[in-house]
Amino acid sequence: VQGNQRRYSTRRRNCGRVTLLHHVSGSAAATATAPWIPASGSLRHVAAGSTVPPRDLYGTTDTYRLFPTRRRRRRPRHLCSAPPPAVSSGQLLIPRAAPAARMAFARWVPGPSRPVLFFLLKTLPLLVLLTFSSAAPPAASSPAAVHNNNWAVLVCTSRFWFNYRHMANTLSLYRTVKRLGIPDERIILMLADDMACNPRNNYPAQVFNNENHQLNLYGDNVEVDYRGYEVTVENFLRVLTGRHESAVPRSKRLLSDEGSHILLYMTGHGGDEFLKFQDNEELQSHDLADAVKQMKEKHRFKELLIMVDTCQAATLFSQLQSPGVLAIGSSMKGENSYSHHLDSDIGVSVVDRFTFHTLAFFEKLNMYSNASLNSLFNSYDPSMLLSTAYYRMDLYKRALNEVPVTNFFGSVMKTIHTDSAYTGFLAAHNAETPLPIGNDIVDDVMLQNEASARRSNIEETKEAQLRSHGWTEALLEQLEGKNSDVVVMYGLGTMGILLAISTWLSM
Amino acid sequence: MEIRHYWSMAVAAVGFRLVLVLFGGDLHLASRPEVSTPLTSLRRLAEGYWLKQVSMSPYSGSMYHGSPLLLSVLGPLTSKRSGGHHSHIYCSLVFVAVDFIAAMLIRSTGRTLQMARNRSLKSLDLTKSVNNSVNVSAGDTASLIYLWNPWTIITCVGSCTSPIENLMVVIMLHGACSRLAPLAAFGYVMATHLSLYPAILILPVALLLGYGPDTPPTKVFLQKGLSANKIDMSDNGKGTSQKGFGQFSWKPILHFILWVFIWSCYVLSLNSIILNKVGGLQEMFEKTYGFILTVKDLSPNIGVLWYFFAEVFDFFRSFFLIVFNMNIIFMVLPLAIRLKHRPCFLAFVYTAIVAMLKSYPSAGDSALYLGLLGLFANELAEMQFTFFLFFGYIGVSLLSPVMHNLWIWRVSLSLYLYLYLYLSLSLSTHTCCVLLLT
């Protein structure tokens, strides 16, 4: 929190600064200065003279910050407790050990020319990582975890009055998701939250998504988890990956597990492969892809639906590679997403087209509907949206017409009734003496009776008595061994038979 | 005189219950205090069954206070779930069948009674008056009353085990009226085992087995016998039956006692097998009979003395328990002396008293004695004030849930006190007027 406050003061001073984009055209120099940038080659051109963002502790490029290097914050060491993600699919993530190794290596080895040195330094951690990854056991995907909870992360990345519609979008989705069953505990709502009580709002403490003002989205049942200046790329990625400081309360964490379905909805201003956060920062597509990959490796979701309502939205998830992710954006590369209508009372547009049509689809549903994702995706009409809603399902293995929308937008579970609800408590059965043993005893008795029949009468009777005693004991033991329920059932049956016979006899 | 359409009405009653059982899931009769008591509630039985399944004593937690045999029979049925229907549906179906069997047994008891009555009246040369007076078939009437009685229907549909207890009492009466000692003994042992109070019915059962079914007072027979002896000896043709009229034969009683012994040993051994590892018979007696007698559970019921139990000082509680139980015991002997020639009616009066004065009465007890009331329709035909009593009874019965609602949900005055005072008063006036007849 302190860091955020400092950021706030920094932001004030830095407001209106040009957003920072990096582009590496494969030159070694650029990678040399920023070894933590993944060498995927999808970065933008670096504005000359711009500052390089400081390294993060876990060696991943999860945030671009605008602070000059002198404002680099020291993060406590314990944030490193999470294991570094394993390397996969060719994307390189250089671990933290690299700089120390690099510096040690630099100090230790004088001599060889610099480019060669740096090349060696680049490859060395690579080799180390490769060995680690091969040595480590393959990431065992948990065997088909059952879907048992739904989460929603709803992010509005805009602030200021003229971006009213983005907040209305997010609040509409929030309302829909709550209506269909996801409780506040499993919704992470990130809003700038400066519309409802904005002095320019004619309807204080009310937010509408339609000019008929029928629905107040900002009632008394709205729980915003990240508001105002807490809506940052850093916090967003922390929410997704689950790497928070220890003081962050549970209500601000995404506590999903391998059985979760997560709905991630983002709205705001975006462009080709980026999404603008609060007019201040950017989230790039590979950041999002990287965060999703971390989530997948940490088993933080079973299935993920990403819904983006910005201009050129489909580019934001172009870098995704994790299985189990479904993504839909409101427009394709080169297209804008448009607002739906202008509310003359409020003075600004109140809802975007894509979200408007999404809501139109959902308002017809309730918790018990089983409309499929396919019908949702097919309901987007390009002529109404004035853009092409593009969705990406190559990473999603299930057929869309089999998946109900409530798998993501609601919280309807399939419950299985079992009769044996308390099997965990069943008492240990007594050691069951199997019947053959009893038969053996009976056989034994028979044999011994036959044997004793050859002896004298007294002995015979005595022995018969003894044997019969042993026999009753054996019977009692058998009784204990068997399930007493069966014995009781037999007893009741015998009682009924005895009753019938005796009644018939005495008639 | 047979009742027309008897079978169609009987089957219609069973069909009505089936409809209520299958489609009446919203009735929630099991949560009403008139229907389910701590002794008879089926939810408590399900709890006791689960406790037994995890090899704890079914009586732990003071939830279940019934017989272990019921646990074995009904327990597995309570845990079966059928999709779409409310729980305990299989048990309700069992209870419908049980009610039907009880109604059939009442019918045959009524037939026996009627035959005995006709015989006795014929031996008294009163056949003309028999034909003049009301002569409905008592058995049919009684069984139809039993089947169509709202109390019985509510008990049957309402997930409580009273139908089984009623069936045992009816078995006992049937066996006694037909002089089948094993059957009577079985009914007696099971009824006493399931709920303690039918134990007092040993007197009418013994009288029934000894004397035979209801007969006019022996004085009449003695007079008749004297005059018959004077007039002609043709009565000797009915001599054996005449002997049976006035004399008490011990043989059936001995049979009965023997069979009671056999059945009780059997039942107790079965119970000890069931409760083998979890407390044994002593706990069973403590928790069933002890519970009935010491009245530990003070949730509201439609009993007469419930309110007093709630208000009595703890210091006087044991004294009050003695008074409470003596209340029933003191009524046993005088009534037996007065009604010894009408043991079936005596049994009916005992059930009515027990229904009023037992520690946890419910609608099931009322169902039983109202059903048995029908057996004496012929004798009661000349009762006075029937209109007043009948509609008073109905009015009080209807007021009872209303007052319960007022008391518990809307927290008005404690009208419950007034309610069951009315109820008990009506029951007692009913019984008294019935007794007026004898």
JSON list of N, CA, C and O in Angstrom, two decimals, chain A residues 419 422 425-427 430 479-480 484-485 487-489 491-492 494-495 498-499 502-503 506-507, chain B residues 50 52-55 69 72-73 79 81 180 182-183 186 259 263 266-267 270 273-274 276-277:
[
{"chain": "A", "resi": 419, "resn": "ASP", "atom": "N", "xyz": [-26.19, -41.64, -1.81]},
{"chain": "A", "resi": 419, "resn": "ASP", "atom": "CA", "xyz": [-26.82, -42.15, -0.60]},
{"chain": "A", "resi": 419, "resn": "ASP", "atom": "C", "xyz": [-25.81, -42.33, 0.49]},
{"chain": "A", "resi": 419, "resn": "ASP", "atom": "O", "xyz": [-26.10, -42.20, 1.66]},
{"chain": "A", "resi": 422, "resn": "TYR", "atom": "N", "xyz": [-22.02, -40.67, 4.30]},
{"chain": "A", "resi": 422, "resn": "TYR", "atom": "CA", "xyz": [-21.19, -40.72, 5.49]},
{"chain": "A", "resi": 422, "resn": "TYR", "atom": "C", "xyz": [-20.23, -41.88, 5.46]},
{"chain": "A", "resi": 422, "resn": "TYR", "atom": "O", "xyz": [-19.92, -42.45, 6.47]},
{"chain": "A", "resi": 425, "resn": "PHE", "atom": "N", "xyz": [-17.31, -42.34, 7.81]},
{"chain": "A", "resi": 425, "resn": "PHE", "atom": "CA", "xyz": [-17.43, -42.63, 9.23]},
{"chain": "A", "resi": 425, "resn": "PHE", "atom": "C", "xyz": [-17.76, -44.07, 9.52]},
{"chain": "A", "resi": 425, "resn": "PHE", "atom": "O", "xyz": [-17.93, -44.44, 10.66]},
{"chain": "A", "resi": 426, "resn": "LEU", "atom": "N", "xyz": [-17.92, -44.86, 8.50]},
{"chain": "A", "resi": 426, "resn": "LEU", "atom": "CA", "xyz": [-18.35, -46.24, 8.77]},
{"chain": "A", "resi": 426, "resn": "LEU", "atom": "C", "xyz": [-17.36, -46.91, 9.68]},
{"chain": "A", "resi": 426, "resn": "LEU", "atom": "O", "xyz": [-16.16, -46.90, 9.43]},
{"chain": "A", "resi": 427, "resn": "ALA", "atom": "N", "xyz": [-17.86, -47.53, 10.72]},
{"chain": "A", "resi": 427, "resn": "ALA", "atom": "CA", "xyz": [-16.97, -48.15, 11.70]},
{"chain": "A", "resi": 427, "resn": "ALA", "atom": "C", "xyz": [-16.26, -49.31, 11.06]},
{"chain": "A", "resi": 427, "resn": "ALA", "atom": "O", "xyz": [-16.76, -49.92, 10.12]},
{"chain": "A", "resi": 430, "resn": "ASN", "atom": "N", "xyz": [-16.13, -55.67, 11.92]},
{"chain": "A", "resi": 430, "resn": "ASN", "atom": "CA", "xyz": [-15.45, -56.73, 12.65]},
{"chain": "A", "resi": 430, "resn": "ASN", "atom": "C", "xyz": [-14.86, -57.71, 11.67]},
{"chain": "A", "resi": 430, "resn": "ASN", "atom": "O", "xyz": [-15.33, -57.87, 10.56]},
{"chain": "A", "resi": 479, "resn": "LEU", "atom": "N", "xyz": [-22.15, -65.05, 15.03]},
{"chain": "A", "resi": 479, "resn": "LEU", "atom": "CA", "xyz": [-23.11, -63.97, 15.11]},
{"chain": "A", "resi": 479, "resn": "LEU", "atom": "C", "xyz": [-22.41, -62.64, 15.21]},
{"chain": "A", "resi": 479, "resn": "LEU", "atom": "O", "xyz": [-22.81, -61.66, 14.62]},
{"chain": "A", "resi": 480, "resn": "GLU", "atom": "N", "xyz": [-21.36, -62.62, 16.03]},
{"chain": "A", "resi": 480, "resn": "GLU", "atom": "CA", "xyz": [-20.62, -61.37, 16.17]},
{"chain": "A", "resi": 480, "resn": "GLU", "atom": "C", "xyz": [-19.95, -61.01, 14.86]},
{"chain": "A", "resi": 480, "resn": "GLU", "atom": "O", "xyz": [-19.84, -59.87, 14.48]},
{"chain": "A", "resi": 484, "resn": "SER", "atom": "N", "xyz": [-24.83, -57.64, 12.08]},
{"chain": "A", "resi": 484, "resn": "SER", "atom": "CA", "xyz": [-25.98, -57.92, 12.93]},
{"chain": "A", "resi": 484, "resn": "SER", "atom": "C", "xyz": [-27.28, -57.52, 12.26]},
{"chain": "A", "resi": 484, "resn": "SER", "atom": "O", "xyz": [-28.35, -58.03, 12.60]},
{"chain": "A", "resi": 485, "resn": "ASP", "atom": "N", "xyz": [-27.19, -56.62, 11.29]},
{"chain": "A", "resi": 485, "resn": "ASP", "atom": "CA", "xyz": [-28.40, -56.25, 10.57]},
{"chain": "A", "resi": 485, "resn": "ASP", "atom": "C", "xyz": [-29.02, -57.44, 9.88]},
{"chain": "A", "resi": 485, "resn": "ASP", "atom": "O", "xyz": [-30.24, -57.64, 9.90]},
{"chain": "A", "resi": 487, "resn": "VAL", "atom": "N", "xyz": [-28.70, -60.54, 10.67]},
{"chain": "A", "resi": 487, "resn": "VAL", "atom": "CA", "xyz": [-29.27, -61.44, 11.69]},
{"chain": "A", "resi": 487, "resn": "VAL", "atom": "C", "xyz": [-30.63, -60.92, 12.13]},
{"chain": "A", "resi": 487, "resn": "VAL", "atom": "O", "xyz": [-31.59, -61.69, 12.28]},
{"chain": "A", "resi": 488, "resn": "VAL", "atom": "N", "xyz": [-30.71, -59.61, 12.33]},
{"chain": "A", "resi": 488, "resn": "VAL", "atom": "CA", "xyz": [-31.98, -59.04, 12.79]},
{"chain": "A", "resi": 488, "resn": "VAL", "atom": "C", "xyz": [-33.06, -59.22, 11.74]},
{"chain": "A", "resi": 488, "resn": "VAL", "atom": "O", "xyz": [-34.21, -59.53, 12.06]},
{"chain": "A", "resi": 489, "resn": "MET", "atom": "N", "xyz": [-32.67, -59.03, 10.48]},
{"chain": "A", "resi": 489, "resn": "MET", "atom": "CA", "xyz": [-33.65, -59.23, 9.42]},
{"chain": "A", "resi": 489, "resn": "MET", "atom": "C", "xyz": [-34.17, -60.66, 9.43]},
{"chain": "A", "resi": 489, "resn": "MET", "atom": "O", "xyz": [-35.38, -60.91, 9.32]},
{"chain": "A", "resi": 491, "resn": "GLY", "atom": "N", "xyz": [-34.20, -62.56, 11.96]},
{"chain": "A", "resi": 491, "resn": "GLY", "atom": "CA", "xyz": [-35.00, -62.73, 13.17]},
{"chain": "A", "resi": 491, "resn": "GLY", "atom": "C", "xyz": [-36.41, -62.22, 13.00]},
{"chain": "A", "resi": 491, "resn": "GLY", "atom": "O", "xyz": [-37.39, -62.85, 13.41]},
{"chain": "A", "resi": 492, "resn": "LEU", "atom": "N", "xyz": [-36.51, -61.05, 12.34]},
{"chain": "A", "resi": 492, "resn": "LEU", "atom": "CA", "xyz": [-37.84, -60.50, 12.13]},
{"chain": "A", "resi": 492, "resn": "LEU", "atom": "C", "xyz": [-38.65, -61.37, 11.20]},
{"chain": "A", "resi": 492, "resn": "LEU", "atom": "O", "xyz": [-39.85, -61.60, 11.41]},
{"chain": "A", "resi": 494, "resn": "THR", "atom": "N", "xyz": [-38.32, -64.56, 10.80]},
{"chain": "A", "resi": 494, "resn": "THR", "atom": "CA", "xyz": [-38.72, -65.76, 11.54]},
{"chain": "A", "resi": 494, "resn": "THR", "atom": "C", "xyz": [-39.88, -65.46, 12.46]},
{"chain": "A", "resi": 494, "resn": "THR", "atom": "O", "xyz": [-40.79, -66.29, 12.64]},
{"chain": "A", "resi": 495, "resn": "MET", "atom": "N", "xyz": [-39.85, -64.26, 13.04]},
{"chain": "A", "resi": 495, "resn": "MET", "atom": "CA", "xyz": [-40.94, -63.88, 13.93]},
{"chain": "A", "resi": 495, "resn": "MET", "atom": "C", "xyz": [-42.27, -63.87, 13.19]},
{"chain": "A", "resi": 495, "resn": "MET", "atom": "O", "xyz": [-43.28, -64.40, 13.67]},
{"chain": "A", "resi": 498, "resn": "LEU", "atom": "N", "xyz": [-43.32, -67.40, 12.42]},
{"chain": "A", "resi": 498, "resn": "LEU", "atom": "CA", "xyz": [-43.79, -68.06, 13.65]},
{"chain": "A", "resi": 498, "resn": "LEU", "atom": "C", "xyz": [-45.18, -67.59, 14.02]},
{"chain": "A", "resi": 498, "resn": "LEU", "atom": "O", "xyz": [-46.05, -68.38, 14.42]},
{"chain": "A", "resi": 499, "resn": "LEU", "atom": "N", "xyz": [-45.39, -66.31, 13.87]},
{"chain": "A", "resi": 499, "resn": "LEU", "atom": "CA", "xyz": [-46.71, -65.75, 14.17]},
{"chain": "A", "resi": 499, "resn": "LEU", "atom": "C", "xyz": [-47.77, -66.36, 13.28]},
{"chain": "A", "resi": 499, "resn": "LEU", "atom": "O", "xyz": [-48.83, -66.79, 13.76]},
{"chain": "A", "resi": 502, "resn": "SER", "atom": "N", "xyz": [-48.36, -70.04, 14.24]},
{"chain": "A", "resi": 502, "resn": "SER", "atom": "CA", "xyz": [-49.03, -70.22, 15.51]},
{"chain": "A", "resi": 502, "resn": "SER", "atom": "C", "xyz": [-50.49, -69.79, 15.43]},
{"chain": "A", "resi": 502, "resn": "SER", "atom": "O", "xyz": [-51.37, -70.44, 16.01]},
{"chain": "A", "resi": 503, "resn": "THR", "atom": "N", "xyz": [-50.72, -68.71, 14.68]},
{"chain": "A", "resi": 503, "resn": "THR", "atom": "CA", "xyz": [-52.12, -68.28, 14.53]},
{"chain": "A", "resi": 503, "resn": "THR", "atom": "C", "xyz": [-52.93, -69.32, 13.78]},
{"chain": "A", "resi": 503, "resn": "THR", "atom": "O", "xyz": [-54.06, -69.65, 14.15]},
{"chain": "A", "resi": 506, "resn": "SER", "atom": "N", "xyz": [-53.72, -72.27, 16.01]},
{"chain": "A", "resi": 506, "resn": "SER", "atom": "CA", "xyz": [-54.66, -72.13, 17.11]},
{"chain": "A", "resi": 506, "resn": "SER", "atom": "C", "xyz": [-56.05, -71.75, 16.64]},
{"chain": "A", "resi": 506, "resn": "SER", "atom": "O", "xyz": [-56.94, -71.54, 17.45]},
{"chain": "A", "resi": 507, "resn": "MET", "atom": "N", "xyz": [-56.21, -71.65, 15.32]},
{"chain": "A", "resi": 507, "resn": "MET", "atom": "CA", "xyz": [-57.55, -71.30, 14.83]},
{"chain": "A", "resi": 507, "resn": "MET", "atom": "C", "xyz": [-58.46, -72.50, 14.85]},
{"chain": "A", "resi": 507, "resn": "MET", "atom": "O", "xyz": [-58.03, -73.60, 14.60]},
{"chain": "B", "resi": 50, "resn": "TRP", "atom": "N", "xyz": [-28.86, -43.41, 11.41]},
{"chain": "B", "resi": 50, "resn": "TRP", "atom": "CA", "xyz": [-27.51, -43.01, 11.02]},
{"chain": "B", "resi": 50, "resn": "TRP", "atom": "C", "xyz": [-26.54, -43.22, 12.16]},
{"chain": "B", "resi": 50, "resn": "TRP", "atom": "O", "xyz": [-25.40, -43.66, 11.96]},
{"chain": "B", "resi": 52, "resn": "LYS", "atom": "N", "xyz": [-26.72, -45.41, 14.42]},
{"chain": "B", "resi": 52, "resn": "LYS", "atom": "CA", "xyz": [-26.41, -46.83, 14.54]},
{"chain": "B", "resi": 52, "resn": "LYS", "atom": "C", "xyz": [-25.45, -47.26, 13.45]},
{"chain": "B", "resi": 52, "resn": "LYS", "atom": "O", "xyz": [-24.59, -48.10, 13.67]},
{"chain": "B", "resi": 53, "resn": "GLN", "atom": "N", "xyz": [-25.61, -46.70, 12.27]},
{"chain": "B", "resi": 53, "resn": "GLN", "atom": "CA", "xyz": [-24.74, -47.09, 11.16]},
{"chain": "B", "resi": 53, "resn": "GLN", "atom": "C", "xyz": [-23.30, -46.71, 11.44]},
{"chain": "B", "resi": 53, "resn": "GLN", "atom": "O", "xyz": [-22.38, -47.35, 10.94]},
{"chain": "B", "resi": 54, "resn": "VAL", "atom": "N", "xyz": [-23.08, -45.61, 12.18]},
{"chain": "B", "resi": 54, "resn": "VAL", "atom": "CA", "xyz": [-21.71, -45.30, 12.53]},
{"chain": "B", "resi": 54, "resn": "VAL", "atom": "C", "xyz": [-21.34, -45.88, 13.87]},
{"chain": "B", "resi": 54, "resn": "VAL", "atom": "O", "xyz": [-20.47, -45.38, 14.56]},
{"chain": "B", "resi": 55, "resn": "SER", "atom": "N", "xyz": [-22.04, -46.94, 14.21]},
{"chain": "B", "resi": 55, "resn": "SER", "atom": "CA", "xyz": [-21.83, -47.74, 15.41]},
{"chain": "B", "resi": 55, "resn": "SER", "atom": "C", "xyz": [-21.73, -46.91, 16.67]},
{"chain": "B", "resi": 55, "resn": "SER", "atom": "O", "xyz": [-20.87, -47.09, 17.50]},
{"chain": "B", "resi": 69, "resn": "LEU", "atom": "N", "xyz": [-36.18, -52.24, 16.91]},
{"chain": "B", "resi": 69, "resn": "LEU", "atom": "CA", "xyz": [-36.72, -53.01, 15.79]},
{"chain": "B", "resi": 69, "resn": "LEU", "atom": "C", "xyz": [-37.22, -52.09, 14.69]},
{"chain": "B", "resi": 69, "resn": "LEU", "atom": "O", "xyz": [-37.05, -52.35, 13.50]},
{"chain": "B", "resi": 72, "resn": "SER", "atom": "N", "xyz": [-34.40, -51.09, 12.59]},
{"chain": "B", "resi": 72, "resn": "SER", "atom": "CA", "xyz": [-33.93, -52.04, 11.58]},
{"chain": "B", "resi": 72, "resn": "SER", "atom": "C", "xyz": [-34.89, -52.11, 10.42]},
{"chain": "B", "resi": 72, "resn": "SER", "atom": "O", "xyz": [-34.48, -52.31, 9.29]},
{"chain": "B", "resi": 73, "resn": "VAL", "atom": "N", "xyz": [-36.19, -51.96, 10.70]},
{"chain": "B", "resi": 73, "resn": "VAL", "atom": "CA", "xyz": [-37.14, -52.11, 9.61]},
{"chain": "B", "resi": 73, "resn": "VAL", "atom": "C", "xyz": [-37.25, -50.83, 8.80]},
{"chain": "B", "resi": 73, "resn": "VAL", "atom": "O", "xyz": [-37.16, -50.83, 7.58]},
{"chain": "B", "resi": 79, "resn": "SER", "atom": "N", "xyz": [-33.22, -43.85, 4.44]},
{"chain": "B", "resi": 79, "resn": "SER", "atom": "CA", "xyz": [-32.03, -43.30, 3.79]},
{"chain": "B", "resi": 79, "resn": "SER", "atom": "C", "xyz": [-32.04, -43.49, 2.30]},
{"chain": "B", "resi": 79, "resn": "SER", "atom": "O", "xyz": [-31.16, -43.02, 1.62]},
{"chain": "B", "resi": 81, "resn": "ARG", "atom": "N", "xyz": [-33.09, -42.40, -1.22]},
{"chain": "B", "resi": 81, "resn": "ARG", "atom": "CA", "xyz": [-33.65, -41.17, -1.76]},
{"chain": "B", "resi": 81, "resn": "ARG", "atom": "C", "xyz": [-34.26, -41.46, -3.12]},
{"chain": "B", "resi": 81, "resn": "ARG", "atom": "O", "xyz": [-33.66, -42.13, -3.92]},
{"chain": "B", "resi": 180, "resn": "LEU", "atom": "N", "xyz": [-57.40, -65.81, 19.54]},
{"chain": "B", "resi": 180, "resn": "LEU", "atom": "CA", "xyz": [-56.15, -66.37, 19.04]},
{"chain": "B", "resi": 180, "resn": "LEU", "atom": "C", "xyz": [-55.05, -65.89, 19.96]},
{"chain": "B", "resi": 180, "resn": "LEU", "atom": "O", "xyz": [-54.59, -64.77, 19.86]},
{"chain": "B", "resi": 182, "resn": "PRO", "atom": "N", "xyz": [-51.78, -66.59, 20.37]},
{"chain": "B", "resi": 182, "resn": "PRO", "atom": "CA", "xyz": [-50.46, -66.14, 19.90]},
{"chain": "B", "resi": 182, "resn": "PRO", "atom": "C", "xyz": [-50.52, -64.76, 19.24]},
{"chain": "B", "resi": 182, "resn": "PRO", "atom": "O", "xyz": [-49.65, -63.93, 19.46]},
{"chain": "B", "resi": 183, "resn": "LEU", "atom": "N", "xyz": [-51.60, -64.56, 18.47]},
{"chain": "B", "resi": 183, "resn": "LEU", "atom": "CA", "xyz": [-51.72, -63.27, 17.79]},
{"chain": "B", "resi": 183, "resn": "LEU", "atom": "C", "xyz": [-51.90, -62.15, 18.79]},
{"chain": "B", "resi": 183, "resn": "LEU", "atom": "O", "xyz": [-51.27, -61.08, 18.70]},
{"chain": "B", "resi": 186, "resn": "PHE", "atom": "N", "xyz": [-48.68, -61.53, 20.53]},
{"chain": "B", "resi": 186, "resn": "PHE", "atom": "CA", "xyz": [-47.74, -60.80, 19.68]},
{"chain": "B", "resi": 186, "resn": "PHE", "atom": "C", "xyz": [-48.08, -59.32, 19.64]},
{"chain": "B", "resi": 186, "resn": "PHE", "atom": "O", "xyz": [-47.22, -58.45, 19.81]},
{"chain": "B", "resi": 259, "resn": "TRP", "atom": "N", "xyz": [-47.54, -67.34, 25.47]},
{"chain": "B", "resi": 259, "resn": "TRP", "atom": "CA", "xyz": [-47.09, -66.71, 24.24]},
{"chain": "B", "resi": 259, "resn": "TRP", "atom": "C", "xyz": [-46.50, -65.33, 24.49]},
{"chain": "B", "resi": 259, "resn": "TRP", "atom": "O", "xyz": [-45.58, -64.91, 23.79]},
{"chain": "B", "resi": 263, "resn": "TRP", "atom": "N", "xyz": [-42.93, -64.40, 23.07]},
{"chain": "B", "resi": 263, "resn": "TRP", "atom": "CA", "xyz": [-42.70, -63.26, 22.20]},
{"chain": "B", "resi": 263, "resn": "TRP", "atom": "C", "xyz": [-41.80, -62.23, 22.86]},
{"chain": "B", "resi": 263, "resn": "TRP", "atom": "O", "xyz": [-40.95, -61.61, 22.20]},
{"chain": "B", "resi": 266, "resn": "TYR", "atom": "N", "xyz": [-38.27, -63.32, 22.66]},
{"chain": "B", "resi": 266, "resn": "TYR", "atom": "CA", "xyz": [-37.79, -63.17, 21.28]},
{"chain": "B", "resi": 266, "resn": "TYR", "atom": "C", "xyz": [-37.45, -61.71, 20.97]},
{"chain": "B", "resi": 266, "resn": "TYR", "atom": "O", "xyz": [-36.39, -61.39, 20.44]},
{"chain": "B", "resi": 267, "resn": "VAL", "atom": "N", "xyz": [-38.40, -60.82, 21.31]},
{"chain": "B", "resi": 267, "resn": "VAL", "atom": "CA", "xyz": [-38.20, -59.40, 20.99]},
{"chain": "B", "resi": 267, "resn": "VAL", "atom": "C", "xyz": [-37.01, -58.85, 21.75]},
{"chain": "B", "resi": 267, "resn": "VAL", "atom": "O", "xyz": [-36.18, -58.11, 21.21]},
{"chain": "B", "resi": 270, "resn": "LEU", "atom": "N", "xyz": [-33.81, -60.07, 20.16]},
{"chain": "B", "resi": 270, "resn": "LEU", "atom": "CA", "xyz": [-33.54, -59.33, 18.92]},
{"chain": "B", "resi": 270, "resn": "LEU", "atom": "C", "xyz": [-32.98, -57.95, 19.24]},
{"chain": "B", "resi": 270, "resn": "LEU", "atom": "O", "xyz": [-32.03, -57.47, 18.61]},
{"chain": "B", "resi": 273, "resn": "ILE", "atom": "N", "xyz": [-29.46, -58.11, 20.29]},
{"chain": "B", "resi": 273, "resn": "ILE", "atom": "CA", "xyz": [-28.54, -58.30, 19.17]},
{"chain": "B", "resi": 273, "resn": "ILE", "atom": "C", "xyz": [-28.29, -56.98, 18.47]},
{"chain": "B", "resi": 273, "resn": "ILE", "atom": "O", "xyz": [-27.17, -56.62, 18.11]},
{"chain": "B", "resi": 274, "resn": "ILE", "atom": "N", "xyz": [-29.38, -56.22, 18.27]},
{"chain": "B", "resi": 274, "resn": "ILE", "atom": "CA", "xyz": [-29.22, -54.95, 17.57]},
{"chain": "B", "resi": 274, "resn": "ILE", "atom": "C", "xyz": [-28.34, -54.01, 18.37]},
{"chain": "B", "resi": 274, "resn": "ILE", "atom": "O", "xyz": [-27.45, -53.35, 17.86]},
{"chain": "B", "resi": 276, "resn": "ASN", "atom": "N", "xyz": [-26.08, -54.66, 20.41]},
{"chain": "B", "resi": 276, "resn": "ASN", "atom": "CA", "xyz": [-25.06, -55.51, 21.01]},
{"chain": "B", "resi": 276, "resn": "ASN", "atom": "C", "xyz": [-23.88, -54.72, 21.53]},
{"chain": "B", "resi": 276, "resn": "ASN", "atom": "O", "xyz": [-23.43, -54.89, 22.65]},
{"chain": "B", "resi": 277, "resn": "LYS", "atom": "N", "xyz": [-23.39, -53.82, 20.69]},
{"chain": "B", "resi": 277, "resn": "LYS", "atom": "CA", "xyz": [-22.15, -53.19, 21.10]},
{"chain": "B", "resi": 277, "resn": "LYS", "atom": "C", "xyz": [-22.36, -51.81, 21.64]},
{"chain": "B", "resi": 277, "resn": "LYS", "atom": "O", "xyz": [-21.42, -51.11, 21.94]}
]
